[in-house]
Amino acid sequence: MNRKIAAALIAVLLAIAAGAILWSMREAPVATGPAVATFDYAAQDSWAVKPDLPPPAVWETGWEVDVIILSAGAAIEISDKVALENRRDDAAGELEDLGAAFDKIGPVYAPYLRAASLDADMAAALSAYIATHNRGRAFLIATDHPLPALLVPAFESDTLLRDRFGGVLFYGDSATGLAEGVTSAAICSRRYKPELGCVATVDVRRAGGKYEMSGGGALTNGLVTWLNDHTSKLAEPLGDLEEIEIIEIRKPGETE
């Protein structure tokens, strides 16, 4: 009888072990949830963190610094188990916590990003920030993702923008903080020597339930002073010119 019980137990254990092996060899499930819609960064709800009121433009109060957080860690993924609303709520909480770690530098902007279109969304969000929110202010990018090549044209086409770009506060795993093919010469201002670049590694850690950031002084210290000494401020835009209808004046009796 004892032998039968022992044999039964061995059979059960072998069955459990075989099941565990088969489970470990299964193919990873494919996400079947809804695709994340493209974000319109001109809209308020595409930004998890943004100042309640626009910070003063450079022509109003002089040089001040913004921080744009482009977080791969908080990027939204599709999922067949977690509702998209929950993913967005999780991303919002993560970005708000990160914003609190960087806001000692200046006002923070943190867009939602899609994991499947990370580089494109980073470029679109930066473009929208420059067009709508920047208003000639200095700014830094805080990111855990190597700065992609899609961001380079914005800097290459505008030397004034490149001059007021303070650099990259990088808290990811890359050795350089720049994607392959992106050079410091393409994005960094005259403030930095080409061989040193404008990427500073910073440490972002949770402490007491909140993120704390340390480092980055090579970029932040003296930035405003350098801008005051070396860079021209943008002038206040005049606004769009009103359309004027031009009417051809003919002499009496003239026809087409």
PDB file of C-alpha atoms in Angstrom:
ATOM      1  CA  MET A   1       0.000   0.000   0.000  1.00  0.00           C
ATOM      2  CA  ASN A   2       2.793   2.403   0.909  1.00  0.00           C
ATOM      3  CA  ARG A   3       4.472   1.633  -2.399  1.00  0.00           C
ATOM      4  CA  LYS A   4       1.284   2.503  -4.281  1.00  0.00           C
ATOM      5  CA  ILE A   5       0.981   5.825  -2.420  1.00  0.00           C
ATOM      6  CA  ALA A   6       4.631   6.628  -3.066  1.00  0.00           C
ATOM      7  CA  ALA A   7       4.241   5.784  -6.757  1.00  0.00           C
ATOM      8  CA  ALA A   8       1.131   7.984  -6.969  1.00  0.00           C
ATOM      9  CA  LEU A   9       2.941  10.882  -5.336  1.00  0.00           C
ATOM     10  CA  ILE A  10       5.879  10.505  -7.714  1.00  0.00           C
ATOM     11  CA  ALA A  11       3.475  10.484 -10.674  1.00  0.00           C
ATOM     12  CA  VAL A  12       1.805  13.682  -9.444  1.00  0.00           C
ATOM     13  CA  LEU A  13       5.153  15.410  -8.938  1.00  0.00           C
ATOM     14  CA  LEU A  14       6.314  14.360 -12.408  1.00  0.00           C
ATOM     15  CA  ALA A  15       3.087  15.684 -13.919  1.00  0.00           C
ATOM     16  CA  ILE A  16       3.541  19.022 -12.129  1.00  0.00           C
ATOM     17  CA  ALA A  17       7.159  19.276 -13.300  1.00  0.00           C
ATOM     18  CA  ALA A  18       6.195  18.458 -16.888  1.00  0.00           C
ATOM     19  CA  GLY A  19       3.455  21.057 -16.768  1.00  0.00           C
ATOM     20  CA  ALA A  20       5.897  23.679 -15.497  1.00  0.00           C
ATOM     21  CA  ILE A  21       8.317  22.900 -18.324  1.00  0.00           C
ATOM     22  CA  LEU A  22       5.587  23.180 -20.951  1.00  0.00           C
ATOM     23  CA  TRP A  23       4.378  26.477 -19.416  1.00  0.00           C
ATOM     24  CA  SER A  24       7.877  27.950 -19.545  1.00  0.00           C
ATOM     25  CA  MET A  25       8.207  26.946 -23.223  1.00  0.00           C
ATOM     26  CA  ARG A  26       4.927  28.528 -24.326  1.00  0.00           C
ATOM     27  CA  GLU A  27       4.981  31.431 -26.768  1.00  0.00           C
ATOM     28  CA  ALA A  28       4.497  34.861 -25.247  1.00  0.00           C
ATOM     29  CA  PRO A  29       0.900  36.067 -25.669  1.00  0.00           C
ATOM     30  CA  VAL A  30       0.361  38.713 -28.309  1.00  0.00           C
ATOM     31  CA  ALA A  31      -1.235  41.922 -27.079  1.00  0.00           C
ATOM     32  CA  THR A  32      -4.663  42.263 -28.634  1.00  0.00           C
ATOM     33  CA  GLY A  33      -5.915  45.395 -26.929  1.00  0.00           C
ATOM     34  CA  PRO A  34      -6.822  48.609 -28.750  1.00  0.00           C
ATOM     35  CA  ALA A  35      -4.027  50.566 -30.378  1.00  0.00           C
ATOM     36  CA  VAL A  36      -3.200  53.832 -28.659  1.00  0.00           C
ATOM     37  CA  ALA A  37      -4.473  56.710 -30.773  1.00  0.00           C
ATOM     38  CA  THR A  38      -2.007  59.317 -32.034  1.00  0.00           C
ATOM     39  CA  PHE A  39      -1.587  62.141 -29.535  1.00  0.00           C
ATOM     40  CA  ASP A  40      -2.345  65.699 -30.634  1.00  0.00           C
ATOM     41  CA  TYR A  41       0.225  67.687 -28.687  1.00  0.00           C
ATOM     42  CA  ALA A  42      -1.622  70.912 -29.413  1.00  0.00           C
ATOM     43  CA  ALA A  43      -4.316  69.604 -27.054  1.00  0.00           C
ATOM     44  CA  GLN A  44      -4.161  69.928 -23.274  1.00  0.00           C
ATOM     45  CA  ASP A  45      -5.015  66.276 -22.618  1.00  0.00           C
ATOM     46  CA  SER A  46      -1.928  65.040 -24.482  1.00  0.00           C
ATOM     47  CA  TRP A  47       0.260  66.411 -21.683  1.00  0.00           C
ATOM     48  CA  ALA A  48       0.377  64.699 -18.300  1.00  0.00           C
ATOM     49  CA  VAL A  49       2.287  67.614 -16.766  1.00  0.00           C
ATOM     50  CA  LYS A  50       2.152  71.245 -17.885  1.00  0.00           C
ATOM     51  CA  PRO A  51       2.159  74.544 -15.982  1.00  0.00           C
ATOM     52  CA  ASP A  52      -1.307  75.796 -15.062  1.00  0.00           C
ATOM     53  CA  LEU A  53      -0.382  79.205 -16.451  1.00  0.00           C
ATOM     54  CA  PRO A  54       2.143  79.905 -19.223  1.00  0.00           C
ATOM     55  CA  PRO A  55       5.511  80.917 -17.743  1.00  0.00           C
ATOM     56  CA  PRO A  56       6.631  84.417 -18.787  1.00  0.00           C
ATOM     57  CA  ALA A  57       8.207  84.731 -22.206  1.00  0.00           C
ATOM     58  CA  VAL A  58      11.869  85.674 -22.529  1.00  0.00           C
ATOM     59  CA  TRP A  59      10.890  89.166 -23.771  1.00  0.00           C
ATOM     60  CA  GLU A  60       8.839  89.680 -20.598  1.00  0.00           C
ATOM     61  CA  THR A  61      11.207  88.706 -17.776  1.00  0.00           C
ATOM     62  CA  GLY A  62      14.454  87.540 -19.368  1.00  0.00           C
ATOM     63  CA  TRP A  63      16.052  84.108 -19.342  1.00  0.00           C
ATOM     64  CA  GLU A  64      14.362  81.302 -17.422  1.00  0.00           C
ATOM     65  CA  VAL A  65      14.525  77.538 -17.937  1.00  0.00           C
ATOM     66  CA  ASP A  66      11.905  74.874 -18.738  1.00  0.00           C
ATOM     67  CA  VAL A  67      12.305  71.090 -18.486  1.00  0.00           C
ATOM     68  CA  ILE A  68      10.694  68.744 -21.010  1.00  0.00           C
ATOM     69  CA  ILE A  69      10.453  65.158 -19.755  1.00  0.00           C
ATOM     70  CA  LEU A  70      10.413  62.532 -22.527  1.00  0.00           C
ATOM     71  CA  SER A  71       9.984  59.281 -20.617  1.00  0.00           C
ATOM     72  CA  ALA A  72      10.180  55.880 -22.275  1.00  0.00           C
ATOM     73  CA  GLY A  73       9.476  54.267 -18.912  1.00  0.00           C
ATOM     74  CA  ALA A  74       6.064  55.944 -18.773  1.00  0.00           C
ATOM     75  CA  ALA A  75       5.194  55.295 -22.444  1.00  0.00           C
ATOM     76  CA  ILE A  76       1.766  53.745 -22.983  1.00  0.00           C
ATOM     77  CA  GLU A  77       1.511  50.225 -24.416  1.00  0.00           C
ATOM     78  CA  ILE A  78      -1.431  48.290 -25.768  1.00  0.00           C
ATOM     79  CA  SER A  79      -2.641  45.429 -23.612  1.00  0.00           C
ATOM     80  CA  ASP A  80      -5.399  42.825 -23.692  1.00  0.00           C
ATOM     81  CA  LYS A  81      -5.474  42.714 -19.889  1.00  0.00           C
ATOM     82  CA  VAL A  82      -5.112  46.297 -18.738  1.00  0.00           C
ATOM     83  CA  ALA A  83      -7.610  48.882 -19.928  1.00  0.00           C
ATOM     84  CA  LEU A  84      -6.170  51.787 -21.895  1.00  0.00           C
ATOM     85  CA  GLU A  85      -7.593  54.218 -19.340  1.00  0.00           C
ATOM     86  CA  ASN A  86      -5.646  52.455 -16.597  1.00  0.00           C
ATOM     87  CA  ARG A  87      -2.455  52.574 -18.649  1.00  0.00           C
ATOM     88  CA  ARG A  88      -2.948  56.303 -19.133  1.00  0.00           C
ATOM     89  CA  ASP A  89      -3.627  56.830 -15.424  1.00  0.00           C
ATOM     90  CA  ASP A  90      -0.453  54.905 -14.556  1.00  0.00           C
ATOM     91  CA  ALA A  91       1.550  57.001 -17.026  1.00  0.00           C
ATOM     92  CA  ALA A  92       0.102  60.214 -15.598  1.00  0.00           C
ATOM     93  CA  GLY A  93       1.103  59.234 -12.069  1.00  0.00           C
ATOM     94  CA  GLU A  94       4.622  58.303 -13.161  1.00  0.00           C
ATOM     95  CA  LEU A  95       5.095  61.542 -15.098  1.00  0.00           C
ATOM     96  CA  GLU A  96       3.740  63.669 -12.272  1.00  0.00           C
ATOM     97  CA  ASP A  97       6.222  62.031  -9.885  1.00  0.00           C
ATOM     98  CA  LEU A  98       9.070  62.634 -12.332  1.00  0.00           C
ATOM     99  CA  GLY A  99       7.915  66.218 -12.794  1.00  0.00           C
ATOM    100  CA  ALA A 100       8.184  66.825  -9.068  1.00  0.00           C
ATOM    101  CA  ALA A 101      11.804  65.637  -9.193  1.00  0.00           C
ATOM    102  CA  PHE A 102      12.782  68.076 -11.954  1.00  0.00           C
ATOM    103  CA  ASP A 103      10.679  71.124 -11.102  1.00  0.00           C
ATOM    104  CA  LYS A 104      13.433  72.590  -8.926  1.00  0.00           C
ATOM    105  CA  ILE A 105      15.088  73.503 -12.243  1.00  0.00           C
ATOM    106  CA  GLY A 106      12.034  75.175 -13.723  1.00  0.00           C
ATOM    107  CA  PRO A 107       8.507  74.592 -15.078  1.00  0.00           C
ATOM    108  CA  VAL A 108       8.012  71.035 -16.325  1.00  0.00           C
ATOM    109  CA  TYR A 109       6.303  69.742 -19.465  1.00  0.00           C
ATOM    110  CA  ALA A 110       5.722  65.984 -19.764  1.00  0.00           C
ATOM    111  CA  PRO A 111       3.784  64.586 -22.739  1.00  0.00           C
ATOM    112  CA  TYR A 112       2.175  61.187 -23.011  1.00  0.00           C
ATOM    113  CA  LEU A 113       4.143  58.959 -25.391  1.00  0.00           C
ATOM    114  CA  ARG A 114       3.276  55.696 -27.139  1.00  0.00           C
ATOM    115  CA  ALA A 115       5.744  52.848 -26.674  1.00  0.00           C
ATOM    116  CA  ALA A 116       5.156  51.672 -30.253  1.00  0.00           C
ATOM    117  CA  SER A 117       5.934  55.140 -31.716  1.00  0.00           C
ATOM    118  CA  LEU A 118       8.358  56.474 -29.153  1.00  0.00           C
ATOM    119  CA  ASP A 119      10.773  58.389 -31.383  1.00  0.00           C
ATOM    120  CA  ALA A 120       8.031  59.929 -33.521  1.00  0.00           C
ATOM    121  CA  ASP A 121       6.050  61.014 -30.465  1.00  0.00           C
ATOM    122  CA  MET A 122       9.133  62.516 -28.822  1.00  0.00           C
ATOM    123  CA  ALA A 123       9.772  64.577 -31.961  1.00  0.00           C
ATOM    124  CA  ALA A 124       6.129  65.647 -32.265  1.00  0.00           C
ATOM    125  CA  ALA A 125       5.905  66.653 -28.609  1.00  0.00           C
ATOM    126  CA  LEU A 126       9.125  68.680 -28.789  1.00  0.00           C
ATOM    127  CA  SER A 127       7.910  70.408 -31.954  1.00  0.00           C
ATOM    128  CA  ALA A 128       4.621  71.338 -30.274  1.00  0.00           C
ATOM    129  CA  TYR A 129       6.435  72.621 -27.186  1.00  0.00           C
ATOM    130  CA  ILE A 130       8.709  74.823 -29.304  1.00  0.00           C
ATOM    131  CA  ALA A 131       5.845  76.177 -31.408  1.00  0.00           C
ATOM    132  CA  THR A 132       3.363  76.822 -28.594  1.00  0.00           C
ATOM    133  CA  HIS A 133       4.914  76.800 -25.131  1.00  0.00           C
ATOM    134  CA  ASN A 134       8.581  77.781 -25.394  1.00  0.00           C
ATOM    135  CA  ARG A 135       8.181  81.515 -26.123  1.00  0.00           C
ATOM    136  CA  GLY A 136      11.922  82.010 -26.442  1.00  0.00           C
ATOM    137  CA  ARG A 137      12.770  80.438 -23.070  1.00  0.00           C
ATOM    138  CA  ALA A 138      15.797  78.258 -22.371  1.00  0.00           C
ATOM    139  CA  PHE A 139      15.039  74.564 -21.900  1.00  0.00           C
ATOM    140  CA  LEU A 140      16.505  71.177 -21.052  1.00  0.00           C
ATOM    141  CA  ILE A 141      15.311  67.700 -21.991  1.00  0.00           C
ATOM    142  CA  ALA A 142      15.135  65.050 -19.260  1.00  0.00           C
ATOM    143  CA  THR A 143      14.861  61.538 -20.662  1.00  0.00           C
ATOM    144  CA  ASP A 144      15.629  57.872 -20.080  1.00  0.00           C
ATOM    145  CA  HIS A 145      15.717  57.186 -23.839  1.00  0.00           C
ATOM    146  CA  PRO A 146      18.657  58.029 -26.133  1.00  0.00           C
ATOM    147  CA  LEU A 147      17.765  61.238 -27.945  1.00  0.00           C
ATOM    148  CA  PRO A 148      16.497  60.073 -31.366  1.00  0.00           C
ATOM    149  CA  ALA A 149      17.598  61.379 -34.752  1.00  0.00           C
ATOM    150  CA  LEU A 150      14.064  62.648 -35.445  1.00  0.00           C
ATOM    151  CA  LEU A 151      14.696  65.492 -32.977  1.00  0.00           C
ATOM    152  CA  VAL A 152      17.848  66.711 -34.715  1.00  0.00           C
ATOM    153  CA  PRO A 153      16.282  68.766 -37.571  1.00  0.00           C
ATOM    154  CA  ALA A 154      14.630  71.143 -35.084  1.00  0.00           C
ATOM    155  CA  PHE A 155      18.069  72.090 -33.732  1.00  0.00           C
ATOM    156  CA  GLU A 156      19.947  72.061 -37.037  1.00  0.00           C
ATOM    157  CA  SER A 157      17.488  74.472 -38.650  1.00  0.00           C
ATOM    158  CA  ASP A 158      17.471  77.050 -35.837  1.00  0.00           C
ATOM    159  CA  THR A 159      20.742  78.276 -34.338  1.00  0.00           C
ATOM    160  CA  LEU A 160      18.901  80.461 -31.808  1.00  0.00           C
ATOM    161  CA  LEU A 161      16.981  77.416 -30.577  1.00  0.00           C
ATOM    162  CA  ARG A 162      20.211  75.427 -30.282  1.00  0.00           C
ATOM    163  CA  ASP A 163      21.806  78.246 -28.285  1.00  0.00           C
ATOM    164  CA  ARG A 164      19.038  78.253 -25.682  1.00  0.00           C
ATOM    165  CA  PHE A 165      18.941  74.457 -25.452  1.00  0.00           C
ATOM    166  CA  GLY A 166      20.673  73.648 -22.177  1.00  0.00           C
ATOM    167  CA  GLY A 167      21.189  69.972 -23.020  1.00  0.00           C
ATOM    168  CA  VAL A 168      20.015  66.496 -22.008  1.00  0.00           C
ATOM    169  CA  LEU A 169      19.573  65.334 -18.423  1.00  0.00           C
ATOM    170  CA  PHE A 170      19.849  61.601 -19.016  1.00  0.00           C
ATOM    171  CA  TYR A 171      18.707  59.016 -16.478  1.00  0.00           C
ATOM    172  CA  GLY A 172      18.652  55.918 -18.727  1.00  0.00           C
ATOM    173  CA  ASP A 173      21.104  53.114 -19.475  1.00  0.00           C
ATOM    174  CA  SER A 174      22.814  54.380 -22.648  1.00  0.00           C
ATOM    175  CA  ALA A 175      26.486  55.267 -22.495  1.00  0.00           C
ATOM    176  CA  THR A 176      25.961  58.558 -24.349  1.00  0.00           C
ATOM    177  CA  GLY A 177      22.288  59.507 -24.037  1.00  0.00           C
ATOM    178  CA  LEU A 178      22.191  59.968 -27.827  1.00  0.00           C
ATOM    179  CA  ALA A 179      20.864  57.543 -30.419  1.00  0.00           C
ATOM    180  CA  GLU A 180      23.219  56.128 -33.030  1.00  0.00           C
ATOM    181  CA  GLY A 181      24.070  58.773 -35.593  1.00  0.00           C
ATOM    182  CA  VAL A 182      23.166  61.752 -33.395  1.00  0.00           C
ATOM    183  CA  THR A 183      26.165  63.979 -32.740  1.00  0.00           C
ATOM    184  CA  SER A 184      26.686  66.655 -30.126  1.00  0.00           C
ATOM    185  CA  ALA A 185      27.532  69.130 -32.886  1.00  0.00           C
ATOM    186  CA  ALA A 186      23.995  68.804 -34.267  1.00  0.00           C
ATOM    187  CA  ILE A 187      22.160  69.672 -31.042  1.00  0.00           C
ATOM    188  CA  CYS A 188      24.497  71.345 -28.545  1.00  0.00           C
ATOM    189  CA  SER A 189      24.904  75.093 -28.153  1.00  0.00           C
ATOM    190  CA  ARG A 190      28.143  77.084 -28.403  1.00  0.00           C
ATOM    191  CA  ARG A 191      28.362  76.832 -24.629  1.00  0.00           C
ATOM    192  CA  TYR A 192      29.773  73.309 -24.837  1.00  0.00           C
ATOM    193  CA  LYS A 193      32.979  71.996 -26.327  1.00  0.00           C
ATOM    194  CA  PRO A 194      32.180  69.494 -29.112  1.00  0.00           C
ATOM    195  CA  GLU A 195      34.252  66.767 -27.481  1.00  0.00           C
ATOM    196  CA  LEU A 196      32.331  67.109 -24.196  1.00  0.00           C
ATOM    197  CA  GLY A 197      28.826  67.463 -25.594  1.00  0.00           C
ATOM    198  CA  CYS A 198      25.716  68.559 -23.700  1.00  0.00           C
ATOM    199  CA  VAL A 199      24.496  65.330 -22.080  1.00  0.00           C
ATOM    200  CA  ALA A 200      24.737  64.946 -18.300  1.00  0.00           C
ATOM    201  CA  THR A 201      23.929  61.721 -16.505  1.00  0.00           C
ATOM    202  CA  VAL A 202      21.617  62.286 -13.550  1.00  0.00           C
ATOM    203  CA  ASP A 203      20.390  59.945 -10.853  1.00  0.00           C
ATOM    204  CA  VAL A 204      16.631  59.569 -10.416  1.00  0.00           C
ATOM    205  CA  ARG A 205      15.538  57.419  -7.478  1.00  0.00           C
ATOM    206  CA  ARG A 206      12.434  56.880  -5.403  1.00  0.00           C
ATOM    207  CA  ALA A 207      12.732  57.945  -1.793  1.00  0.00           C
ATOM    208  CA  GLY A 208       9.788  57.996   0.576  1.00  0.00           C
ATOM    209  CA  GLY A 209       7.392  57.296  -2.284  1.00  0.00           C
ATOM    210  CA  LYS A 210       8.698  60.225  -4.362  1.00  0.00           C
ATOM    211  CA  TYR A 211      11.345  60.611  -7.027  1.00  0.00           C
ATOM    212  CA  GLU A 212      14.443  62.588  -6.233  1.00  0.00           C
ATOM    213  CA  MET A 213      16.898  63.797  -8.861  1.00  0.00           C
ATOM    214  CA  SER A 214      20.564  64.523  -8.287  1.00  0.00           C
ATOM    215  CA  GLY A 215      23.312  65.636 -10.646  1.00  0.00           C
ATOM    216  CA  GLY A 216      23.143  67.676 -13.830  1.00  0.00           C
ATOM    217  CA  GLY A 217      25.035  70.646 -12.461  1.00  0.00           C
ATOM    218  CA  ALA A 218      27.320  70.702 -15.499  1.00  0.00           C
ATOM    219  CA  LEU A 219      24.315  71.779 -17.557  1.00  0.00           C
ATOM    220  CA  THR A 220      22.211  73.784 -15.121  1.00  0.00           C
ATOM    221  CA  ASN A 221      24.869  75.746 -13.244  1.00  0.00           C
ATOM    222  CA  GLY A 222      25.602  78.993 -14.998  1.00  0.00           C
ATOM    223  CA  LEU A 223      23.166  78.404 -17.866  1.00  0.00           C
ATOM    224  CA  VAL A 224      21.226  81.643 -17.378  1.00  0.00           C
ATOM    225  CA  THR A 225      24.438  83.619 -16.855  1.00  0.00           C
ATOM    226  CA  TRP A 226      25.884  82.247 -20.103  1.00  0.00           C
ATOM    227  CA  LEU A 227      22.690  83.072 -21.981  1.00  0.00           C
ATOM    228  CA  ASN A 228      22.742  86.650 -20.691  1.00  0.00           C
ATOM    229  CA  ASP A 229      26.344  87.080 -21.805  1.00  0.00           C
ATOM    230  CA  HIS A 230      26.293  85.312 -25.167  1.00  0.00           C
ATOM    231  CA  THR A 231      22.807  84.976 -26.627  1.00  0.00           C
ATOM    232  CA  SER A 232      20.212  87.390 -27.962  1.00  0.00           C
ATOM    233  CA  LYS A 233      16.674  87.150 -26.635  1.00  0.00           C
ATOM    234  CA  LEU A 234      13.816  86.709 -29.061  1.00  0.00           C
ATOM    235  CA  ALA A 235      11.683  89.778 -29.614  1.00  0.00           C
ATOM    236  CA  GLU A 236       7.949  89.700 -28.963  1.00  0.00           C
ATOM    237  CA  PRO A 237       6.163  88.490 -32.118  1.00  0.00           C
ATOM    238  CA  LEU A 238       4.144  91.120 -33.939  1.00  0.00           C
ATOM    239  CA  GLY A 239       1.358  88.660 -34.678  1.00  0.00           C
ATOM    240  CA  ASP A 240      -0.202  87.692 -37.970  1.00  0.00           C
ATOM    241  CA  LEU A 241      -0.721  90.456 -40.482  1.00  0.00           C
ATOM    242  CA  GLU A 242      -4.347  91.134 -41.299  1.00  0.00           C
ATOM    243  CA  GLU A 243      -5.300  90.125 -44.816  1.00  0.00           C
ATOM    244  CA  ILE A 244      -5.802  93.081 -47.132  1.00  0.00           C
ATOM    245  CA  GLU A 245      -7.963  92.857 -50.194  1.00  0.00           C
ATOM    246  CA  ILE A 246      -6.363  94.565 -53.182  1.00  0.00           C
ATOM    247  CA  ILE A 247      -8.825  96.110 -55.648  1.00  0.00           C
ATOM    248  CA  GLU A 248      -7.666  97.255 -59.070  1.00  0.00           C
ATOM    249  CA  ILE A 249      -8.668 100.854 -59.758  1.00  0.00           C
ATOM    250  CA  ARG A 250      -9.745 101.644 -63.322  1.00  0.00           C
ATOM    251  CA  LYS A 251     -10.348 104.925 -65.016  1.00  0.00           C
ATOM    252  CA  PRO A 252     -13.913 105.749 -66.023  1.00  0.00           C
ATOM    253  CA  GLY A 253     -14.869 103.937 -69.197  1.00  0.00           C
ATOM    254  CA  GLU A 254     -12.188 101.259 -68.907  1.00  0.00           C
ATOM    255  CA  THR A 255     -13.275  97.636 -69.103  1.00  0.00           C
ATOM    256  CA  GLU A 256     -11.567  94.297 -68.859  1.00  0.00           C
TER     257      GLU A 256
END
